[in-house]
Short mmCIF file of C-alpha atoms and ligand atoms in Angstrom, two decimals:
data_model
loop_
_atom_site.label_atom_id
_atom_site.label_comp_id
_atom_site.label_asym_id
_atom_site.label_seq_id
_atom_site.Cartn_x
_atom_site.Cartn_y
_atom_site.Cartn_z
CA UNK A 1 55.84 62.30 -115.66
CA UNK A 2 57.50 60.24 -112.93
CA UNK A 3 60.49 62.46 -112.23
CA UNK A 4 61.70 62.26 -108.65
CA UNK A 5 64.68 64.61 -108.95
CA UNK A 6 65.97 67.07 -111.53
CA UNK A 7 69.64 66.16 -111.69
CA UNK A 8 70.48 66.71 -115.33
CA UNK A 9 69.09 67.15 -118.81
CA UNK A 10 70.69 63.82 -119.71
CA UNK A 11 67.92 62.06 -117.73
CA UNK A 12 65.03 63.84 -119.51
CA UNK A 13 63.33 62.85 -122.75
CA UNK A 14 61.88 65.40 -125.22
CA UNK A 15 58.35 64.85 -123.93
CA UNK A 16 59.39 65.60 -120.35
CA UNK A 17 61.27 68.67 -121.54
CA UNK A 18 58.15 69.91 -123.34
CA UNK A 19 55.96 69.25 -120.30
CA UNK A 20 58.23 71.38 -118.08
CA UNK A 21 58.42 74.13 -120.72
CA UNK A 22 54.64 74.21 -121.22
CA UNK A 23 54.01 74.65 -117.50
CA UNK A 24 56.84 77.20 -117.29
CA UNK A 25 55.31 79.14 -120.17
CA UNK A 26 52.08 79.34 -118.18
CA UNK A 27 54.02 80.63 -115.14
CA UNK A 28 55.96 83.13 -117.29
CA UNK A 29 52.65 84.72 -118.33
CA UNK A 30 51.20 84.55 -114.82
CA UNK A 31 54.35 86.15 -113.35
CA UNK A 32 53.63 89.24 -115.43
CA UNK A 33 50.28 89.72 -113.70
CA UNK A 34 49.31 90.75 -110.17
CA UNK A 35 48.10 87.23 -109.39
CA UNK A 36 51.52 85.63 -109.58
CA UNK A 37 51.38 84.04 -106.12
CA UNK A 38 49.70 80.72 -105.40
CA UNK A 39 49.52 77.95 -102.80
CA UNK A 40 50.72 75.11 -104.99
CA UNK A 41 53.64 74.33 -102.65
CA UNK A 42 51.92 75.28 -99.40
CA UNK A 43 53.34 73.20 -96.56
CA UNK A 44 56.51 72.29 -98.48
CA UNK A 45 59.91 73.01 -96.97
CA UNK A 46 62.52 73.97 -99.56
CA UNK A 47 66.18 74.26 -98.55
CA UNK A 48 68.65 76.01 -100.85
CA UNK A 49 72.19 74.72 -100.29
CA UNK A 50 74.70 76.67 -102.35
CA UNK A 51 78.30 75.54 -101.86
CA UNK A 52 79.39 77.90 -104.64
CA UNK A 53 78.58 81.57 -105.14
CA UNK A 54 75.42 82.44 -106.96
CA UNK A 55 73.41 85.58 -107.51
CA UNK A 56 70.65 84.94 -110.00
CA UNK A 57 70.17 81.19 -109.54
CA UNK A 58 69.78 81.30 -105.78
CA UNK A 59 67.52 84.37 -105.88
CA UNK A 60 65.49 82.78 -108.65
CA UNK A 61 64.92 79.53 -106.71
CA UNK A 62 63.99 81.52 -103.62
CA UNK A 63 61.48 83.69 -105.45
CA UNK A 64 60.06 80.67 -107.30
CA UNK A 65 59.50 78.75 -104.05
CA UNK A 66 57.96 81.72 -102.26
CA UNK A 67 55.68 82.50 -105.19
CA UNK A 68 54.30 78.96 -104.93
CA UNK A 69 53.79 79.24 -101.17
CA UNK A 70 56.70 77.03 -99.99
CA UNK A 71 58.68 77.67 -96.80
CA UNK A 72 62.10 78.54 -98.19
CA UNK A 73 65.30 78.40 -96.22
CA UNK A 74 68.69 79.51 -97.53
CA UNK A 75 71.54 77.64 -95.86
CA UNK A 76 74.64 79.74 -95.64
CA UNK A 77 77.22 77.15 -96.60
CA UNK A 78 80.04 79.56 -95.75
CA UNK A 79 78.94 79.43 -92.12
CA UNK A 80 77.90 75.78 -92.10
CA UNK A 81 79.59 72.76 -90.55
CA UNK A 82 81.15 71.97 -93.93
CA UNK A 83 83.76 74.52 -92.92
CA UNK A 84 84.35 72.47 -89.77
CA UNK A 85 85.10 69.40 -91.85
CA UNK A 86 81.69 67.77 -92.11
CA UNK A 87 81.28 65.90 -95.38
CA UNK A 88 78.66 66.77 -97.95
CA UNK A 89 76.86 63.51 -97.21
CA UNK A 90 76.78 64.15 -93.43
CA UNK A 91 75.36 67.62 -94.00
CA UNK A 92 72.74 66.17 -96.32
CA UNK A 93 71.78 63.48 -93.81
CA UNK A 94 71.47 66.08 -91.04
CA UNK A 95 69.16 68.21 -93.15
CA UNK A 96 67.27 65.13 -94.30
CA UNK A 97 66.46 64.33 -90.67
CA UNK A 98 64.54 67.61 -90.51
CA UNK A 99 62.17 66.32 -93.23
CA UNK A 100 62.54 68.87 -96.00
CA UNK A 101 60.51 68.26 -99.16
CA UNK A 102 63.00 69.73 -101.60
CA UNK A 103 66.75 70.38 -101.62
CA UNK A 104 68.16 72.76 -104.22
CA UNK A 105 71.90 72.14 -104.39
CA UNK A 106 74.85 73.83 -106.09
CA UNK A 107 78.29 72.30 -105.64
CA UNK A 108 81.73 72.86 -107.20
CA UNK A 109 82.29 69.14 -107.83
CA UNK A 110 80.76 67.35 -110.82
CA UNK A 111 78.56 64.50 -109.62
CA UNK A 112 78.19 65.78 -106.03
CA UNK A 113 74.47 66.51 -106.42
CA UNK A 114 73.75 63.03 -107.85
CA UNK A 115 75.55 61.53 -104.86
CA UNK A 116 73.55 63.64 -102.44
CA UNK A 117 70.28 62.66 -104.09
CA UNK A 118 71.03 59.00 -103.36
CA UNK A 119 71.38 59.71 -99.64
CA UNK A 120 68.20 61.67 -98.93
CA UNK A 121 64.53 60.84 -99.23
CA UNK A 122 63.25 64.12 -100.61
CA UNK A 123 63.36 65.65 -104.09
CA UNK A 124 66.67 67.19 -105.20
CA UNK A 125 67.26 69.80 -107.89
CA UNK A 126 70.74 70.31 -109.29
CA UNK A 127 71.45 74.05 -109.36
CA UNK A 128 74.84 73.45 -111.01
CA UNK A 129 77.53 70.84 -110.22
CA UNK A 130 81.10 71.59 -111.28
CA UNK A 131 81.41 71.49 -115.04
CA UNK A 132 78.79 68.75 -115.32
CA UNK A 133 75.19 70.04 -115.57
CA UNK A 134 72.97 73.02 -114.83
CA UNK A 135 69.57 71.68 -115.92
CA UNK A 136 67.36 74.62 -114.95
CA UNK A 137 69.65 76.98 -116.90
CA UNK A 138 69.26 74.88 -120.06
CA UNK A 139 65.48 74.74 -119.55
CA UNK A 140 65.21 78.50 -119.09
CA UNK A 141 67.37 79.01 -122.17
CA UNK A 142 65.11 76.64 -124.11
CA UNK A 143 62.00 78.52 -122.98
CA UNK A 144 63.55 81.85 -123.96
CA UNK A 145 64.43 80.50 -127.41
CA UNK A 146 60.98 78.93 -127.87
CA UNK A 147 59.22 82.18 -126.98
CA UNK A 148 61.49 84.29 -129.20
CA UNK A 149 61.62 82.00 -132.22
CA UNK A 150 58.22 80.32 -131.90
CA UNK A 151 59.80 76.86 -131.93
CA UNK A 152 62.56 74.80 -130.38
CA UNK A 153 63.61 72.57 -133.25
CA UNK A 154 65.52 72.92 -136.51
CA UNK A 155 67.22 76.11 -135.41
CA UNK A 156 70.88 76.90 -136.06
CA UNK A 157 72.34 77.60 -132.65
CA UNK A 158 75.91 78.68 -131.88
CA UNK A 159 77.35 78.20 -128.40
CA UNK A 160 80.50 80.29 -128.10
CA UNK A 161 83.49 80.54 -125.80
CA UNK A 162 84.58 78.42 -122.87
CA UNK A 163 82.76 75.20 -123.71
CA UNK A 164 85.26 73.01 -121.82
CA UNK A 165 84.55 74.34 -118.34
CA UNK A 166 80.88 75.24 -118.72
CA UNK A 167 78.04 73.20 -117.23
CA UNK A 168 75.68 75.62 -118.99
CA UNK A 169 77.15 74.59 -122.34
CA UNK A 170 76.95 70.90 -121.50
CA UNK A 171 73.30 70.99 -120.42
CA UNK A 172 72.37 73.15 -123.40
CA UNK A 173 74.18 70.90 -125.88
CA UNK A 174 72.28 67.89 -124.54
CA UNK A 175 68.89 69.64 -124.48
CA UNK A 176 69.13 71.40 -127.83
CA UNK A 177 70.44 68.21 -129.41
CA UNK A 178 67.52 66.18 -128.02
CA UNK A 179 65.13 68.74 -129.53
CA UNK A 180 66.78 68.31 -132.96
CA UNK A 181 68.52 71.60 -133.50
CA UNK A 182 71.73 72.10 -135.48
CA UNK A 183 74.48 73.00 -133.03
CA UNK A 184 77.74 74.79 -133.64
CA UNK A 185 80.36 75.11 -130.93
CA UNK A 186 82.75 78.02 -131.43
CA UNK A 187 85.89 78.71 -129.42
CA UNK A 188 89.63 78.20 -129.21
CA UNK A 189 90.84 74.56 -129.27
CA UNK A 190 92.09 74.98 -125.70
CA UNK A 191 88.53 75.65 -124.49
CA UNK A 192 86.91 72.68 -126.23
CA UNK A 193 86.25 69.53 -124.19
CA UNK A 194 88.32 66.47 -125.14
CA UNK A 195 85.17 64.42 -125.86
CA UNK A 196 83.83 67.11 -128.22
CA UNK A 197 83.18 64.67 -131.07
CA UNK A 198 80.61 62.78 -129.02
CA UNK A 199 78.34 65.84 -128.89
CA UNK A 200 77.19 65.62 -132.51
CA UNK A 201 77.86 69.32 -133.06
CA UNK A 202 79.98 71.15 -135.61
CA UNK A 203 83.12 72.70 -134.16
CA UNK A 204 84.52 76.06 -135.30
CA UNK A 205 87.53 78.03 -134.16
CA UNK A 206 86.57 81.15 -136.06
CA UNK A 207 83.57 83.29 -135.05
CA UNK A 208 82.92 84.63 -138.53
CA UNK A 209 82.60 81.14 -140.01
CA UNK A 210 80.72 79.68 -137.06
CA UNK A 211 78.16 82.47 -136.74
CA UNK A 212 77.19 82.46 -140.40
CA UNK A 213 73.38 82.39 -140.64
CA UNK A 214 72.69 81.22 -137.10
CA UNK A 215 69.34 81.96 -135.39
CA UNK A 216 70.71 82.00 -131.86
CA UNK A 217 74.07 83.17 -130.48
CA UNK A 218 74.71 81.88 -126.99
CA UNK A 219 77.76 83.39 -125.31
CA UNK A 220 79.50 81.82 -122.29
CA UNK A 221 81.52 83.29 -119.45
CA UNK A 222 85.21 82.45 -119.25
CA UNK A 223 85.18 80.13 -116.21
CA UNK A 224 88.53 81.32 -114.80
CA UNK A 225 87.82 79.65 -111.45
CA UNK A 226 87.91 76.27 -113.18
CA UNK A 227 91.12 76.92 -115.12
CA UNK A 228 94.42 75.79 -113.70
CA UNK A 229 96.69 77.13 -116.40
CA UNK A 230 96.91 79.49 -119.36
CA UNK A 231 94.01 78.58 -121.62
CA UNK A 232 93.99 81.91 -123.47
CA UNK A 233 96.91 84.19 -124.44
CA UNK A 234 95.27 87.27 -122.83
CA UNK A 235 91.76 88.63 -122.23
CA UNK A 236 92.38 91.31 -124.84
CA UNK A 237 93.35 88.78 -127.46
CA UNK A 238 90.38 86.61 -126.49
CA UNK A 239 87.97 89.51 -126.94
CA UNK A 240 89.51 90.32 -130.30
CA UNK A 241 88.99 86.75 -131.59
CA UNK A 242 85.97 85.49 -129.69
CA UNK A 243 84.25 88.43 -127.98
CA UNK A 244 80.83 89.13 -129.51
CA UNK A 245 80.81 92.57 -131.13
CA UNK A 246 78.69 94.10 -133.88
CA UNK A 247 81.14 93.04 -136.60
CA UNK A 248 81.07 89.35 -135.68
CA UNK A 249 77.31 89.38 -135.01
CA UNK A 250 76.67 90.73 -138.51
CA UNK A 251 77.39 87.23 -139.88
CA UNK A 252 74.41 85.74 -138.00
CA UNK A 253 70.85 85.98 -139.36
CA UNK A 254 69.46 89.55 -139.15
CA UNK A 255 66.88 88.43 -136.58
CA UNK A 256 69.32 86.36 -134.51
CA UNK A 257 68.99 86.63 -130.74
CA UNK A 258 71.92 87.02 -128.33
CA UNK A 259 72.01 85.08 -125.05
CA UNK A 260 74.31 84.92 -122.02
CA UNK A 261 73.68 82.97 -118.79
CA UNK A 262 75.41 85.56 -116.61
CA UNK A 263 77.41 86.71 -114.85
CA UNK A 264 78.75 88.60 -117.86
CA UNK A 265 82.28 89.85 -118.39
CA UNK A 266 81.65 92.89 -120.56
CA UNK A 267 84.53 93.56 -122.91
CA UNK A 268 85.85 90.00 -122.55
CA UNK A 269 83.22 87.68 -124.04
CA UNK A 270 80.66 90.26 -125.09
CA UNK A 271 80.46 93.93 -126.00
CA UNK A 272 78.34 95.71 -123.36
CA UNK A 273 76.36 97.59 -126.00
CA UNK A 274 75.19 94.35 -127.59
CA UNK A 275 74.27 92.89 -124.22
CA UNK A 276 72.13 95.96 -123.49
CA UNK A 277 70.48 96.24 -126.91
CA UNK A 278 66.95 94.95 -126.36
CA UNK A 279 66.46 94.42 -130.10
CA UNK A 280 69.18 91.80 -130.04
CA UNK A 281 69.72 90.62 -126.51
CA UNK A 282 67.31 88.38 -124.57
CA UNK A 283 69.56 88.26 -121.51
CA UNK A 284 67.00 89.89 -119.19
CA UNK A 285 64.30 87.58 -120.52
CA UNK A 286 66.52 84.61 -119.65
CA UNK A 287 66.54 85.81 -116.04
CA UNK A 288 62.76 86.25 -116.14
CA UNK A 289 62.23 82.75 -117.60
CA UNK A 290 64.48 81.34 -114.87
CA UNK A 291 61.84 81.98 -112.21
CA UNK A 292 59.09 80.44 -114.37
CA UNK A 293 61.10 77.31 -115.20
CA UNK A 294 62.01 76.76 -111.54
CA UNK A 295 58.38 77.16 -110.50
CA UNK A 296 57.39 74.55 -113.08
CA UNK A 297 60.13 72.10 -112.12
CA UNK A 298 59.33 72.40 -108.42
CA UNK A 299 55.62 71.98 -108.96
CA UNK A 300 56.16 68.81 -111.01
CA UNK A 301 58.59 67.26 -108.52
CA UNK A 302 56.37 68.06 -105.54
CA UNK A 303 53.32 66.70 -107.35
CA UNK A 304 55.19 63.45 -108.05
CA UNK A 305 56.45 63.10 -104.52
CA UNK A 306 52.94 63.62 -103.10
CA UNK A 307 51.61 60.99 -105.52
CA UNK A 308 54.33 58.54 -104.47
CA UNK A 309 53.60 59.08 -100.79
CA UNK A 310 49.89 58.61 -101.40
CA UNK A 311 50.46 55.35 -103.27
CA UNK A 312 52.76 54.06 -100.54
CA UNK A 313 50.10 54.76 -97.90
CA UNK A 314 47.36 53.01 -99.86
N1 LIG B 401 75.67 81.13 -113.74
C1 LIG B 401 76.10 80.05 -114.60
C2 LIG B 401 76.60 78.88 -113.81
O1 LIG B 401 76.42 78.84 -112.61
C3 LIG B 401 77.04 80.51 -115.64
C4 LIG B 401 78.36 81.02 -115.16
O2 LIG B 401 78.63 81.06 -113.97
O3 LIG B 401 79.14 81.39 -116.02
O4 LIG B 401 77.18 77.97 -114.36
#
């Protein structure tokens, strides 16, 4: 598996996806035991650069790195020279000169992380770039689905809400499509991307129709920070038509699982009671799988970079 960076699901093939998920599955089980720490990344310097707010993703990458024995540093981008006008590339080159092994980067602009990866000579993981991709989120969602449903193919999966502005939706659509699932995208026309037909998914504007007999219901947050106009009439109206409540969920299969990447707007895209119902919701498991998937991705990238260095020295 010759991956150098993890920039997007679009660059992975099904075999690579399965390899990451298999290793992550191993870490998910190990993380539930007392022997969850190891030295796999001993001697590696990992820098987390988050140019956009994050709670679970940043914490998850930090825990994952520390659990594998890496030296983890969180750059406070608020306080960094970016605020003094330094460009993203200059900041990356400065950090690169300190010889990190791994940069984990989140940035508000689509494509920024790809650009950065071209300028540095260490591994880069995209922790979310604009509305483009969030590969580790899609992988953790895939692992959660695989563990709940026992497989990751031929499932009916609905992705609901603000598809247009969501990198989570984009990465999931690509991954779940590559693994041969049947995808339905549900939401108002104003929140569908313009290139929707290229995704090979069925599009619905009505929750009742779209959720009929699905195995997985994936809800999305309304990405208000990426909206520059009125995309919905009001939050109340949105909840009425697209918020997941017991009535709408009753159209899905009886054993359907409910997912949400967080942060959640209770009462806007999802009813809080559904989110908290452990018979339906796997939202906490998604967070748990996040650590495991990030451990797996980091181990694979660091293994590859050590191999490359060894070959270059031979
Ligand atoms: N945490 C996810 C992301 O960074 C989902 C969201 O913010 O709605 O894209």
